Amino acid sequence: LIELKNITKSYPLDGLQLKILKGISLKIDDGEFVAIMGPSGSGKSTLMNILGCLDKPSSGTYLLDGQRVENLSADELAEIRNRKIGFVFQGFNLLSRTTALENVELPMVYANIPAEKRERRAKEALAKVGLKERMYHQPNQLSGGQQQRVAIARAVVNEAPIVFADEPTGNLDTKMSIEIMNLFTKLNEELKRTIILVTHEDDIARYAKRIIRIVDGEIHSDERNV
Amino acid sequence: LIELKNITKSYPLDGLQLKILKGISLKIDDGEFVAIMGPSGSGKSTLMNILGCLDKPSSGTYLLDGQRVENLSADELAEIRNRKIGFVFQGFNLLSRTTALENVELPMVYANIPAEKRERRAKEALAKVGLKERMYHQPNQLSGGQQQRVAIARAVVNEAPIVFADEPTGNLDTKMSIEIMNLFTKLNEELKRTIILVTHEDDIARYAKRIIRIVDGEIHSDERNV
Ligand SMILES: Nc1ncnc2c1ncn2[C@@H]1O[C@H](COP(=O)(O)OP(=O)(O)OP(=O)(O)O)[C@@H](O)[C@H]1O
Ligand SMILES: Nc1ncnc2c1ncn2[C@@H]1O[C@H](COP(=O)(O)OP(=O)(O)OP(=O)(O)O)[C@@H](O)[C@H]1O
Ligand SMILES: [Mg+2]
Ligand SMILES: [Mg+2]
């Protein structure tokens, strides 16, 4: 499903090139549940943005579903994201003057889903993350963990085959984290979706079947979770 | 140092009053190290914003250092914050077109600290949180955990006697979290600063000497940490 070969990513800074990803190669099959871990600043979000077709690598190749995507245009990447990818951002990225419900409906608007069906599915997704009582609140009327859960609901509502989640439980208490991880487990085991999540917590990584560790822009280990 | 009596906080929503804090009373002495825990949405950040003089309660009284502060004007609250309070926000709240260094200098600008001393202290604070190599990056050139550490550095650089930290390690790996908690412990034990931090993780709360649990806008328990 996903195949990266020698992916690098650098940023220009003061006339130099700051190397963030230094040659990442990996394969992820359909239906896997992968956790990515590593120190703060090691390149996890940068890798997730490339995997999620939100950003392009500086060099290397990315085969997604048999299609080379590292050199596609912004429009072509957007089209792939709308059809195949759900993404929970580390910083949530919710639209501000927009209710939780409307935020969750957004991917379905792009997929041309009719309004009645959109509303029903958005409400179901929000109920699954415990936000039935907060549907009409805007992000600035929600707690940090509630905003995070709106971002999670939005990423799973379109039945995208691949879900990327960048630290989805960082603002949640233990009980709510377990509910969210059970949701991801269900999406993976019952609905066969591929889940790739970044986390700093071993308790969260434990739900995955494989753990990839990134240090300083390189893969340090890649192991089955036993 | 801090005394809350029957603090409530409500928000108007659709003509009704949504009650968030339902009568909070507590006392915190000079030099304490307190952790506040509770479910997502229970009112922790709302309570922290009132304690940190960023917001006013709907009713109840707040005695800070013997002064009644619940009815002060915005300017008077700002003046208290500048002199007495360092605050790490759950959402970081960094200035965007501004380097990490300038962000950390900001509280010292308000305190009229001369430029040379400001720069030196800001660099020291950033080095303490492991960001010496990222001083001139702007927030959108920093990882989530790096932004969080800039917010932490900014909150401690002005030697404020009271430090409020709203989930300061949510985006940090275990090793970096330990370094941050050691920093807070040092501020508390060596420099005698009062530390009040919100966390969802028991491992982090363990560093505090007292744990207050909030559920549904009320204090459920308030215990010495043994
Ligand atoms: N402006 C507002 N209008 C209406 N409700 C609000 C507003 N701001 C916050 N709330 C509600 O207040 C409640 C408490 O929010 P708060 O941010 O204090 O929670 P919290 O305990 O910090 O949660 P978390 O652990 O998720 O950060 C939430 O249910 C939230 O929806
Ligand atoms: N636009 C940019 N310009 C320069 N450097 C950048 C830029 N964006 C990110 N970086 C750097 O890239 C590195 C990796 O960032 P990334 O966000 O991928 O880290 P991360 O592993 O997700 O960290 P965290 O666990 O803190 O979220 C960081 O050191 C960061 O400073
Ligand atoms: Mg990140
Ligand atoms: Mg909060």
PDB file of C-alpha atoms and ligand atoms in Angstrom, chain A residues 44-45 90 166-167 198, chain B residues 143-145, ligand 3:
ATOM      1  CA  LYS A  44       7.727  12.326  12.961  1.00  0.00           C
ATOM      2  CA  SER A  45       5.240  15.016  11.897  1.00  0.00           C
ATOM      3  CA  GLN A  90      -0.970  17.345  16.051  1.00  0.00           C
ATOM      4  CA  ASP A 166      -0.361  12.626  14.854  1.00  0.00           C
ATOM      5  CA  GLU A 167      -0.380  12.296  18.661  1.00  0.00           C
ATOM      6  CA  VAL A 198       2.450   8.968  16.154  1.00  0.00           C
TER       7      VAL A 198
ATOM      8  CA  SER B 143       7.803  20.784  15.953  1.00  0.00           C
ATOM      9  CA  GLY B 144       4.819  20.563  18.325  1.00  0.00           C
ATOM     10  CA  GLY B 145       6.996  19.606  21.262  1.00  0.00           C
TER      11      GLY B 145
HETATM   12 MG    MG C   3       5.187  16.310  15.833  1.00  0.00          MG
END
